[in-house]
PDB file of C-alpha atoms and ligand atoms in Angstrom:
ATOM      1  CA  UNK S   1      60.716  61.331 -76.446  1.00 97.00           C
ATOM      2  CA  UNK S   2      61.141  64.850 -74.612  1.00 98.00           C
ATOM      3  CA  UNK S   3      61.638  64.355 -70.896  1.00 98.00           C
ATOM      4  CA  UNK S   4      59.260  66.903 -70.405  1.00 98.00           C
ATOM      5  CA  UNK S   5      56.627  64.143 -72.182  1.00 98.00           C
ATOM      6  CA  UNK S   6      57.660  62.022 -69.880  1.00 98.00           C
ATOM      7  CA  UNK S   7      57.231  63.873 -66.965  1.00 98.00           C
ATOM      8  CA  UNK S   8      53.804  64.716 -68.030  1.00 98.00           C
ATOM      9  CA  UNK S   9      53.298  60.664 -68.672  1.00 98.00           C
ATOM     10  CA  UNK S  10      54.107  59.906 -65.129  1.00 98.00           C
ATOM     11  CA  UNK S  11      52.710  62.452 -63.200  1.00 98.00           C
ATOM     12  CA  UNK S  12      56.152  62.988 -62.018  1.00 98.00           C
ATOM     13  CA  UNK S  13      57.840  65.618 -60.056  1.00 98.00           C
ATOM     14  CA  UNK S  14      60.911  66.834 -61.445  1.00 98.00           C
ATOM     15  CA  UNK S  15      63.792  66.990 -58.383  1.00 98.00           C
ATOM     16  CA  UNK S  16      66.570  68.371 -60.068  1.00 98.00           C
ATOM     17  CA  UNK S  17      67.288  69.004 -63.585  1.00 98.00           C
ATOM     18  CA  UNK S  18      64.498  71.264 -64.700  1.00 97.00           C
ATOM     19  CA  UNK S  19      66.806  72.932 -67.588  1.00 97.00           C
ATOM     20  CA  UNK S  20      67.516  69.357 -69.505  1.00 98.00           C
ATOM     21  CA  UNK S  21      63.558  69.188 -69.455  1.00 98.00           C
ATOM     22  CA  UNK S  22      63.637  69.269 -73.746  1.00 98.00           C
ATOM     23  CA  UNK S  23      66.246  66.608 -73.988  1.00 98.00           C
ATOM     24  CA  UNK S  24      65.055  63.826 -75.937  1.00 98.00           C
ATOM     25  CA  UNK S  25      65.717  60.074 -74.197  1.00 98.00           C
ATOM     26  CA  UNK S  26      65.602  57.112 -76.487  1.00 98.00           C
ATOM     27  CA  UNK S  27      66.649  54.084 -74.255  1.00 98.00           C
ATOM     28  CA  UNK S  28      65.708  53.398 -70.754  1.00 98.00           C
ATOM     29  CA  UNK S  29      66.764  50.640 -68.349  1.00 98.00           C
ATOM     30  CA  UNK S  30      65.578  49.334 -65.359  1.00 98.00           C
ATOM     31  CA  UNK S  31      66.998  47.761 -61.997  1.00 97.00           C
ATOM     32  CA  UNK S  32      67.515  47.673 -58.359  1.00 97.00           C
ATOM     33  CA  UNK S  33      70.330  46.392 -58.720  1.00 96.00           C
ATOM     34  CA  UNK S  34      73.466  48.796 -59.248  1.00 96.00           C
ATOM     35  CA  UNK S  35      75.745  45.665 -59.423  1.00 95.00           C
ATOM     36  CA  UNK S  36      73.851  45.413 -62.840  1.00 96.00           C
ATOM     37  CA  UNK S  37      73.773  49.188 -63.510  1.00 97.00           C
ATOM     38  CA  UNK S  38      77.665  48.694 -63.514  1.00 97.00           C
ATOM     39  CA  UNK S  39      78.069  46.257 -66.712  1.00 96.00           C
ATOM     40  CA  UNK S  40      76.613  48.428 -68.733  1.00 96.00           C
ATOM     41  CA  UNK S  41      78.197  49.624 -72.007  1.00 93.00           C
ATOM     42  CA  UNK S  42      75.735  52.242 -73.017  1.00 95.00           C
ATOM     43  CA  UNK S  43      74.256  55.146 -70.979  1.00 95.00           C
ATOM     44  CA  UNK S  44      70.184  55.079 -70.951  1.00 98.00           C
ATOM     45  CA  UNK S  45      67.837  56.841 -68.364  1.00 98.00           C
ATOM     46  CA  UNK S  46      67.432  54.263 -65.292  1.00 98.00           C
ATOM     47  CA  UNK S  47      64.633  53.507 -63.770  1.00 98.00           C
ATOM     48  CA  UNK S  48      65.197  52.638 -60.653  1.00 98.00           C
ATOM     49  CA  UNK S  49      62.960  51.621 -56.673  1.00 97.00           C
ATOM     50  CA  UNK S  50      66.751  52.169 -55.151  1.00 97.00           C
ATOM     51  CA  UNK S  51      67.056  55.504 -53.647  1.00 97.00           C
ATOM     52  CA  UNK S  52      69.890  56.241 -51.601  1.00 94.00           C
ATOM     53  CA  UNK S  53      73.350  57.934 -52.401  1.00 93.00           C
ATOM     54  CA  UNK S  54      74.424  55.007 -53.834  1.00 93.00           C
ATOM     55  CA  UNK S  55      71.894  54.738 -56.870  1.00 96.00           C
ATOM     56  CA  UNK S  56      73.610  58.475 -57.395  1.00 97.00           C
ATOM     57  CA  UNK S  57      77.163  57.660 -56.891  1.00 96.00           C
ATOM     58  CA  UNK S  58      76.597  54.242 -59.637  1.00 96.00           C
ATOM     59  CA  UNK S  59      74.863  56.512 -61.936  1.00 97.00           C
ATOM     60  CA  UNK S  60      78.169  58.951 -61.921  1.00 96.00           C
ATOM     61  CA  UNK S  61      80.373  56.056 -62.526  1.00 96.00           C
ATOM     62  CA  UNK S  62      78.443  54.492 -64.938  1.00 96.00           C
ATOM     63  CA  UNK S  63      78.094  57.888 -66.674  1.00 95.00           C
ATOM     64  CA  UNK S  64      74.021  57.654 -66.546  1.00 97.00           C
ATOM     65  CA  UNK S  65      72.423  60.754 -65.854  1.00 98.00           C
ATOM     66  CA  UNK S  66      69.257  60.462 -66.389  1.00 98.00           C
ATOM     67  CA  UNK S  67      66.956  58.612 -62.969  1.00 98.00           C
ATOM     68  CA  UNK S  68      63.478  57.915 -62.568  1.00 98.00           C
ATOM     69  CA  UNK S  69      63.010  56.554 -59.009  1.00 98.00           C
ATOM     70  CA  UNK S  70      59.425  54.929 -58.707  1.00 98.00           C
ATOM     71  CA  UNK S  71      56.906  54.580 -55.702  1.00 97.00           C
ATOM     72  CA  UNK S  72      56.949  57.885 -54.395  1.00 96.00           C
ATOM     73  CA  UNK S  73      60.418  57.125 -52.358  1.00 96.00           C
ATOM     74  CA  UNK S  74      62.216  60.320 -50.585  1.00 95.00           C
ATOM     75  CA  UNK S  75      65.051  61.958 -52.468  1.00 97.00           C
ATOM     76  CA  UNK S  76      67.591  63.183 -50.150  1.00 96.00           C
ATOM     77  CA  UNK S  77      69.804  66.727 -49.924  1.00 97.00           C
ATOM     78  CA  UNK S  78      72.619  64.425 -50.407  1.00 94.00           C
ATOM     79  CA  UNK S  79      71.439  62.745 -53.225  1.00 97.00           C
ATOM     80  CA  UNK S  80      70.392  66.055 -54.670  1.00 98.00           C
ATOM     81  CA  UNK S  81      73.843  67.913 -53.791  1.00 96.00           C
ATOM     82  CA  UNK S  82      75.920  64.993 -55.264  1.00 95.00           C
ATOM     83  CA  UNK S  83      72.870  65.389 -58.531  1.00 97.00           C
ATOM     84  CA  UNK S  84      73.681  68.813 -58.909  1.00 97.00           C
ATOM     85  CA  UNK S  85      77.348  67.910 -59.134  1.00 94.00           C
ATOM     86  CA  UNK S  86      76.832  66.038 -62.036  1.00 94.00           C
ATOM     87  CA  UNK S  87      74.316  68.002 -63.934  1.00 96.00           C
ATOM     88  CA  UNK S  88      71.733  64.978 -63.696  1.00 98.00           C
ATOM     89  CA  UNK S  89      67.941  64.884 -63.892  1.00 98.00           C
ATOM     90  CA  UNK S  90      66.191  63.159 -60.993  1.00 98.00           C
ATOM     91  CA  UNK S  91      62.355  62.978 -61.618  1.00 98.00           C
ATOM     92  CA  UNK S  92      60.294  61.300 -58.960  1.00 98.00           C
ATOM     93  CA  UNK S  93      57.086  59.107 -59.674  1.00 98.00           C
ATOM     94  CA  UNK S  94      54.729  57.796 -57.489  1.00 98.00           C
ATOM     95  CA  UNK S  95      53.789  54.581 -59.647  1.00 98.00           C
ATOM     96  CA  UNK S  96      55.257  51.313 -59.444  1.00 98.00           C
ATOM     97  CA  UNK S  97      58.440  49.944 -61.513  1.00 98.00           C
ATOM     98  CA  UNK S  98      56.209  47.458 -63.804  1.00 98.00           C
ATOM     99  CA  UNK S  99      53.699  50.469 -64.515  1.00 98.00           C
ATOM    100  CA  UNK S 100      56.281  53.473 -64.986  1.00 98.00           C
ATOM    101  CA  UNK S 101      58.090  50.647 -67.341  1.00 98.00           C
ATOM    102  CA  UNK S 102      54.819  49.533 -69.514  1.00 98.00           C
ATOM    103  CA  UNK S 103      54.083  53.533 -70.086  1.00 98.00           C
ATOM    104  CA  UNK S 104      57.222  54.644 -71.337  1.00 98.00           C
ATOM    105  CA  UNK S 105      58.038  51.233 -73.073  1.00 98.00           C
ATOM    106  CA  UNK S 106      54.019  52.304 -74.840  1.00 98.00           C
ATOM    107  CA  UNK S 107      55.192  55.517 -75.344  1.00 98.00           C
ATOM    108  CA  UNK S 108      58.090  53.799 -77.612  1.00 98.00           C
ATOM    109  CA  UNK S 109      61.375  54.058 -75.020  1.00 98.00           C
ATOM    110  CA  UNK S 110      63.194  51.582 -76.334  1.00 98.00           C
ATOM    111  CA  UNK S 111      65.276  49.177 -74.025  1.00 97.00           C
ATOM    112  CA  UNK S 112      68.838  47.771 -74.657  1.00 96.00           C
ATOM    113  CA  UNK S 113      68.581  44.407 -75.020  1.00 94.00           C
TER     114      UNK S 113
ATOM    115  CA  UNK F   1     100.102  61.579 -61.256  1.00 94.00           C
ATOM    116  CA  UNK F   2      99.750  59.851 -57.797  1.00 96.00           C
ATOM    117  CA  UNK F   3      96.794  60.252 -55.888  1.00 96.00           C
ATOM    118  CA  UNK F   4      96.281  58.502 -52.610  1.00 96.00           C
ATOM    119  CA  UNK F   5      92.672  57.884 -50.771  1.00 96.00           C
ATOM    120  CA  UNK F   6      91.315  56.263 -47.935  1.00 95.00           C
ATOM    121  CA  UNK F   7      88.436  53.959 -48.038  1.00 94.00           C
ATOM    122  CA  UNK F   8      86.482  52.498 -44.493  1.00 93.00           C
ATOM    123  CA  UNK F   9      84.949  49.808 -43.639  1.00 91.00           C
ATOM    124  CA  UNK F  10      80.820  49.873 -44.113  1.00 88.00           C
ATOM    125  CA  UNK F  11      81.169  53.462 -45.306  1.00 89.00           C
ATOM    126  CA  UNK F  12      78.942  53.358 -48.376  1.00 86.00           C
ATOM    127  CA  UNK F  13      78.040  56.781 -48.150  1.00 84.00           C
ATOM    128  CA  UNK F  14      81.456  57.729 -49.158  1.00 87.00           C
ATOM    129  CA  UNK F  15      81.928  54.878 -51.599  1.00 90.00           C
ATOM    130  CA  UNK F  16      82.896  55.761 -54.844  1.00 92.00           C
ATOM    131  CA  UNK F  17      84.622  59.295 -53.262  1.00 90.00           C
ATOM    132  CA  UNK F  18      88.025  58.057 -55.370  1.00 94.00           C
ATOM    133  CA  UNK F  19      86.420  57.082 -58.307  1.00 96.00           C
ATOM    134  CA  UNK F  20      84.586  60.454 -58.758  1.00 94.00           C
ATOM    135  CA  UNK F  21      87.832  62.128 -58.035  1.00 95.00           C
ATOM    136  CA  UNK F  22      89.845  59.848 -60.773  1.00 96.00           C
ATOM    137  CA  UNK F  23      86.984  60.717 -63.319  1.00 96.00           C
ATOM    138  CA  UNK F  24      87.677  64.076 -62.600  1.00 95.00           C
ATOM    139  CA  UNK F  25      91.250  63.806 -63.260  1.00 96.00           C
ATOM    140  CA  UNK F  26      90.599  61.749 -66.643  1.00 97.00           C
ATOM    141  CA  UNK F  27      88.413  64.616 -68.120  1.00 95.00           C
ATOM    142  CA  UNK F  28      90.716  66.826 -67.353  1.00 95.00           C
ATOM    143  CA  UNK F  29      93.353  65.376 -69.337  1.00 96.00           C
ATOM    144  CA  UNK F  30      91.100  64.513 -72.337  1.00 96.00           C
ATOM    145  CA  UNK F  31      91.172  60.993 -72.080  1.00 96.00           C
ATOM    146  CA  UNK F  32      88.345  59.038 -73.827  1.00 95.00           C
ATOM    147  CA  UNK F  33      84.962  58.898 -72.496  1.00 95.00           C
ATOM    148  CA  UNK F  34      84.596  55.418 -73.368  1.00 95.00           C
ATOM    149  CA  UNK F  35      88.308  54.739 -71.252  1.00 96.00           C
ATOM    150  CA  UNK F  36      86.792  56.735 -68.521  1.00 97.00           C
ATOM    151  CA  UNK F  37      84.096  54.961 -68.122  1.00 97.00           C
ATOM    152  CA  UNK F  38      86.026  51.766 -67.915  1.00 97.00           C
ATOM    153  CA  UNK F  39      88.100  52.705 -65.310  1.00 98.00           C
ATOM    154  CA  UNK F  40      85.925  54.479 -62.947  1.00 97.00           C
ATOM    155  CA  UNK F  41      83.782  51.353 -62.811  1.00 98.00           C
ATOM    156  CA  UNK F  42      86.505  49.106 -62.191  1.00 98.00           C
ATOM    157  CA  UNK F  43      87.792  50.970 -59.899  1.00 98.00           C
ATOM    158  CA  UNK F  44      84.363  51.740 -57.928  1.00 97.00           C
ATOM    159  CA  UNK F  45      83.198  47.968 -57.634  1.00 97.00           C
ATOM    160  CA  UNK F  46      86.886  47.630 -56.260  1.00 97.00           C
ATOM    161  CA  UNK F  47      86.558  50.346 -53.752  1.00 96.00           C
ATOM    162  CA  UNK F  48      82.615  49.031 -52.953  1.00 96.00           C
ATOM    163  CA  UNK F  49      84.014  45.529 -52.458  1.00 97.00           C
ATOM    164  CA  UNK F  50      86.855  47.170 -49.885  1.00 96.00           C
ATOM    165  CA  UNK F  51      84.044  48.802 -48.273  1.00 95.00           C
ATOM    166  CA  UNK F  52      81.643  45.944 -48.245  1.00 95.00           C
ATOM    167  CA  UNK F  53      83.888  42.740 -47.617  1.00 97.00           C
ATOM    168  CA  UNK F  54      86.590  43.705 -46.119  1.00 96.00           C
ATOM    169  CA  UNK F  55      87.650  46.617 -43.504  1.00 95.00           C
ATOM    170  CA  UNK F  56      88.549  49.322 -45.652  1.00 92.00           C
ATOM    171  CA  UNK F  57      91.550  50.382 -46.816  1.00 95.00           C
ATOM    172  CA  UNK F  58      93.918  52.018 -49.101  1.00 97.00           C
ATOM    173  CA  UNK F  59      93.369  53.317 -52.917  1.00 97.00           C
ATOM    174  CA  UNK F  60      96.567  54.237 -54.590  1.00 98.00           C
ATOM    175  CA  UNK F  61      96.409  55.480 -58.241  1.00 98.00           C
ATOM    176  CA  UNK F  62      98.893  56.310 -61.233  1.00 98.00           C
ATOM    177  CA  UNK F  63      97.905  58.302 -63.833  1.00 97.00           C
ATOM    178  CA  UNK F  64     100.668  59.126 -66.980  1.00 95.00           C
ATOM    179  CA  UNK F  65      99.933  59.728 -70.523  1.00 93.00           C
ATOM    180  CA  UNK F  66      99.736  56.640 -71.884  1.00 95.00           C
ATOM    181  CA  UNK F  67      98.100  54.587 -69.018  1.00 97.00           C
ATOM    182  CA  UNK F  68      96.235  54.121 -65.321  1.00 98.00           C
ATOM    183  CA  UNK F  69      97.383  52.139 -62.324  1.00 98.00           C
ATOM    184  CA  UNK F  70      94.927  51.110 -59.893  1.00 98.00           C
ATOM    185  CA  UNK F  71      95.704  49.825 -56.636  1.00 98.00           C
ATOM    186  CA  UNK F  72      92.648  48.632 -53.796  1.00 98.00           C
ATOM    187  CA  UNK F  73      94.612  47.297 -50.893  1.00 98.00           C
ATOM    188  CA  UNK F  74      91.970  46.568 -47.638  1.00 97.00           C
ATOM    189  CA  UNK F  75      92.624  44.780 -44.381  1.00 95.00           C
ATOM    190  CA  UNK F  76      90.407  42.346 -44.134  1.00 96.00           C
ATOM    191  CA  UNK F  77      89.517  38.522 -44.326  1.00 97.00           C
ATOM    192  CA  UNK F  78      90.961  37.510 -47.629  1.00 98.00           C
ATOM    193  CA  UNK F  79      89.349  35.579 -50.281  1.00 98.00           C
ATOM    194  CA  UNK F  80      90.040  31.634 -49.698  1.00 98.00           C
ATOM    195  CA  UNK F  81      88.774  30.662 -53.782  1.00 98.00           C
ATOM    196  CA  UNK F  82      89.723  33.704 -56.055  1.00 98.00           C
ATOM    197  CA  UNK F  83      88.904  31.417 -59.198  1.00 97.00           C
ATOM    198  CA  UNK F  84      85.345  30.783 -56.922  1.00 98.00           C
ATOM    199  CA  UNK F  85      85.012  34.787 -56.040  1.00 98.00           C
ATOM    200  CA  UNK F  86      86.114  35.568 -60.095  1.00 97.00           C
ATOM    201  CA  UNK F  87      82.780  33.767 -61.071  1.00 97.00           C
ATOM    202  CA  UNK F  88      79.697  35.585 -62.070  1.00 96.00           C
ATOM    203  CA  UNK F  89      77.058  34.877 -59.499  1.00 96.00           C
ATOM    204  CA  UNK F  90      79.706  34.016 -56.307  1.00 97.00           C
ATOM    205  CA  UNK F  91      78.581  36.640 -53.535  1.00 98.00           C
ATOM    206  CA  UNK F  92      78.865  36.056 -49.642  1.00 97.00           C
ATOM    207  CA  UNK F  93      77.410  39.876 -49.385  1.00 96.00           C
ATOM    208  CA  UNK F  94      75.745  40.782 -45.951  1.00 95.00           C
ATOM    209  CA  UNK F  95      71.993  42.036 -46.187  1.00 95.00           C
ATOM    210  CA  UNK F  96      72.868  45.245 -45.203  1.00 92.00           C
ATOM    211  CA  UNK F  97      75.226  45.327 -48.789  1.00 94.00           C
ATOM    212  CA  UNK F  98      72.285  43.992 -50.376  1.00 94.00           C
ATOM    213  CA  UNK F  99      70.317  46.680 -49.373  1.00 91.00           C
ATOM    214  CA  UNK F 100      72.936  48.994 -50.847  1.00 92.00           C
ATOM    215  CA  UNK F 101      72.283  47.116 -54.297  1.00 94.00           C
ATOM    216  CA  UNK F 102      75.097  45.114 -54.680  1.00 96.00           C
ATOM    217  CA  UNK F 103      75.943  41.786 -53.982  1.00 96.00           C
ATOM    218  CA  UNK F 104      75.217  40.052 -57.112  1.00 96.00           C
ATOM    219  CA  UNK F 105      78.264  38.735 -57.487  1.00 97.00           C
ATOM    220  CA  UNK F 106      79.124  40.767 -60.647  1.00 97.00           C
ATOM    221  CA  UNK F 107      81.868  42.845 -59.303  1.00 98.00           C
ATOM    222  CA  UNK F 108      85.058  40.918 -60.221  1.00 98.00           C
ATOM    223  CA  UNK F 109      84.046  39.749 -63.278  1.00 98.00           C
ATOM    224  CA  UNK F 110      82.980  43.079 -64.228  1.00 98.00           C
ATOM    225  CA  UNK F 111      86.568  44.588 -63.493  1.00 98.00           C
ATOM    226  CA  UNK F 112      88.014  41.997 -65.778  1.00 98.00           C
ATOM    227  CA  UNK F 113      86.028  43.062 -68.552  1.00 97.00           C
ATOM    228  CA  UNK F 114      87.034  46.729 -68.361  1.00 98.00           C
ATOM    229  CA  UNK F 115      90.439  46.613 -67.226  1.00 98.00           C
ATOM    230  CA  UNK F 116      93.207  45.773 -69.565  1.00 98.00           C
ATOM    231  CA  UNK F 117      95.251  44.294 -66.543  1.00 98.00           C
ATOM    232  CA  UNK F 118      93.907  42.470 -63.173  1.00 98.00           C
ATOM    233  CA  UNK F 119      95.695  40.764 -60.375  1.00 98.00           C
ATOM    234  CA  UNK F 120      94.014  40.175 -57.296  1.00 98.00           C
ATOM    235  CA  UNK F 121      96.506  39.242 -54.086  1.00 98.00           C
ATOM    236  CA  UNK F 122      94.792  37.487 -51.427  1.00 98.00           C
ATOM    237  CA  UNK F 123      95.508  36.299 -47.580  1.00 97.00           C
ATOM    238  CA  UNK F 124      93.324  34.680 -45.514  1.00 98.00           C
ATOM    239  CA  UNK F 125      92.955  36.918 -42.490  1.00 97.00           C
ATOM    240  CA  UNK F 126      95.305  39.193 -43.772  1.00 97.00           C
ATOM    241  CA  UNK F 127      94.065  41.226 -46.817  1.00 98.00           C
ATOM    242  CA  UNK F 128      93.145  41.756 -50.449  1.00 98.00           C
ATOM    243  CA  UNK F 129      95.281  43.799 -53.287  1.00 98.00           C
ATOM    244  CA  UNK F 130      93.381  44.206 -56.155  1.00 98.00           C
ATOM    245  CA  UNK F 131      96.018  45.607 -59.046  1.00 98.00           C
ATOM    246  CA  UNK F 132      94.307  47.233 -62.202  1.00 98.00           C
ATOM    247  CA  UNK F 133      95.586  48.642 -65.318  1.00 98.00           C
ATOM    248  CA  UNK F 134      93.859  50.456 -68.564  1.00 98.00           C
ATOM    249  CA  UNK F 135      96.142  51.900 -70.811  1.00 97.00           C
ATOM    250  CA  UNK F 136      94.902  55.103 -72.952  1.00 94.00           C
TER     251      UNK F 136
HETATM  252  N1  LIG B 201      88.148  42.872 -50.876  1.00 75.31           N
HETATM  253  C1  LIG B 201      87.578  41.710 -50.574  1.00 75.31           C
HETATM  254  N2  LIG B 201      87.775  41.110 -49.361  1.00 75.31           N
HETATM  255  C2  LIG B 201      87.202  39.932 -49.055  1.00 75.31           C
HETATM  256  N3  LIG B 201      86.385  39.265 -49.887  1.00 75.31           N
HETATM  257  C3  LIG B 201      86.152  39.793 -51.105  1.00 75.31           C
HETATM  258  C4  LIG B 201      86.727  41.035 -51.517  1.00 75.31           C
HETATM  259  N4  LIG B 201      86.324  41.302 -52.767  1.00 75.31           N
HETATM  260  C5  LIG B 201      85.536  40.282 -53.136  1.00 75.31           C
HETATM  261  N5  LIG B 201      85.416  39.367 -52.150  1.00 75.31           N
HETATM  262  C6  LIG B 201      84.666  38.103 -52.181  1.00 75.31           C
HETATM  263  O1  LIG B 201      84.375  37.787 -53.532  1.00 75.31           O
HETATM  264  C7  LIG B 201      82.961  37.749 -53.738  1.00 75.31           C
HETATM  265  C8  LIG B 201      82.649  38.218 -55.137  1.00 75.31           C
HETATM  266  O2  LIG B 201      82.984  39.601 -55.293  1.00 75.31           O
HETATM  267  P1  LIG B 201      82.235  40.436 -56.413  1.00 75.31           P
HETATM  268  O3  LIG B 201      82.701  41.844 -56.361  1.00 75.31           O
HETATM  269  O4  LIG B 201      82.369  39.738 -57.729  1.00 75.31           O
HETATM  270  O5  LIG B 201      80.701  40.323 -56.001  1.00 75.31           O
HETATM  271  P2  LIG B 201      79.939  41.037 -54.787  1.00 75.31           P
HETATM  272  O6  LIG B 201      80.773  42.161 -54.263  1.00 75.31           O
HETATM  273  O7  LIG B 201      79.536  39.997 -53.814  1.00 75.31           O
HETATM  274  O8  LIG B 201      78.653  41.613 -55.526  1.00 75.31           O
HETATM  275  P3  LIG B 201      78.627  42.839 -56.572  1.00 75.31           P
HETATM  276  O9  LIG B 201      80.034  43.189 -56.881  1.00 75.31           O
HETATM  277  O10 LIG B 201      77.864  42.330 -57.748  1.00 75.31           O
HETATM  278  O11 LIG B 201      77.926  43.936 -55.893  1.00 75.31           O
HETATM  279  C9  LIG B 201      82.394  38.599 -52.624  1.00 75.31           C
HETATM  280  O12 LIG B 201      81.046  38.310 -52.335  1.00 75.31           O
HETATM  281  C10 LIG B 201      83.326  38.225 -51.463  1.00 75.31           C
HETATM  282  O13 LIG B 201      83.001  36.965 -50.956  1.00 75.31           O
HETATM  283 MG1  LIG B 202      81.589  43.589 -55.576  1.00 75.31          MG
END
């Protein structure tokens, strides 16, 4: 799925990354926790309520670059600066984690395990 | 290689400032994604736990052809039970870390599985060394 579709899907606003907008994203996975972000072997879009410079920072280690953060929460300059860094897309939605989830999972995102 | 960096107690913001600048580094030199990956998360949840646990300290790094050496050395309270902190689940994280999201207990087992060498030196009241190695 194009993330422009899933912008479009989730009503969301598109923070950073508007150029990667016809990249196609297969697998998504979702968590609070970056503790669990870490163990991961493969690299899908996150979806994530955490939204702080550390969600950032975990996705650049964990070489994820794709973030949706849910519920509308406040993406910072820094978040955005250390974003634009790293050539990620940051899109913004203002529905919850179990709703942005059951869309895209609908819409055939497929999750890792 | 050697690169040297500082890491301070309760300073998430700048968590992970070594790691991003090892990555770096790594691409530079054309080393494997997959072996990049590896170490920069093994080396960040070392640096977090510095950060989080402890009261900062000292990340020393070694980079040649053929392999990386990793060393987190904080001031700090020690771990009494490595075997105890090695286990998935242990955590004695603070809210405040938990707020950070971490504190799952899924650090040190997590550097074991990327890293092709681990040795973690403790003291009670003293200090932690955690020593890491992934060859190329
Ligand atoms: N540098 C350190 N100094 C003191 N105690 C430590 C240090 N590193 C780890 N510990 C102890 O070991 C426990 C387990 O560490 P581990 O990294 O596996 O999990 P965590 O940091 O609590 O959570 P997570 O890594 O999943 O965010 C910690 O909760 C802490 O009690
Ligand atoms: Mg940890």
């Amino acid at each position: 799925m194009k993330l422009r579709e899933i912008v479009k899907l989730l009503d969301a606003k598109v923070c950073i990354g508007e150029g990667r907008l016809d990249e196609d994203v297969e697998h998504a996975f979702a968590s609070d926790l970056m503790s669990d972000v870490l163990t991961l072997k493969d690299t899908p879009m996150l979806i994530t309520g955490l939204c702080n410079v550390q969600t950032i920072r975990t996705c650049d280690m964990a070489t994820l670059d794709i973030i949706i953060i849910v519920r509308n929460k406040k993406v910072t300059e820094d978040m955005l600066e250390l974003a634009e860094d790293n050539d990620m897309v940051i899109l913004s939605c203002s529905y919850s984690m179990f709703k942005t989830c059951g869309l895209l999972y609908q819409a055939g995102i497929q999750p890792l395990f | 290689m050697h690169q040297e960096y500082t890491v301070i107690e309760g300073d998430f913001v700048n968590a992970g400032k070594a790691s991003s600048s090892v990555k770096k580094t790594l691409k530079q030199m054309n080393v494997e994604p997959s072996k990049i990956k590896r170490v920069v998360v093994a080396l960040y949840e070392a640096e977090v736990n510095a950060i989080a646990h402890a009261y900062g300290g000292k990340v020393l790094v070694d980079i040649d052809s053929d392999k990386i050496k990793m060393v987190v050395a904080d001031k700090g309270p020690g771990i009494p039970d490595i075997a105890l902190a090695m286990q998935e689940g242990y955590s004695t994280a603070r809210p405040e870390v938990r707020d950070m999201g971490f504190g799952a207990g899924m650090g040190l087992p997590n550097m074991q599985k990327n890293v092709d060498k681990l040795n973690v030196i403790s003291e009670v009241g003293v200090g932690t060394t955690v020593e890491m190695e992934v060859n190329f």
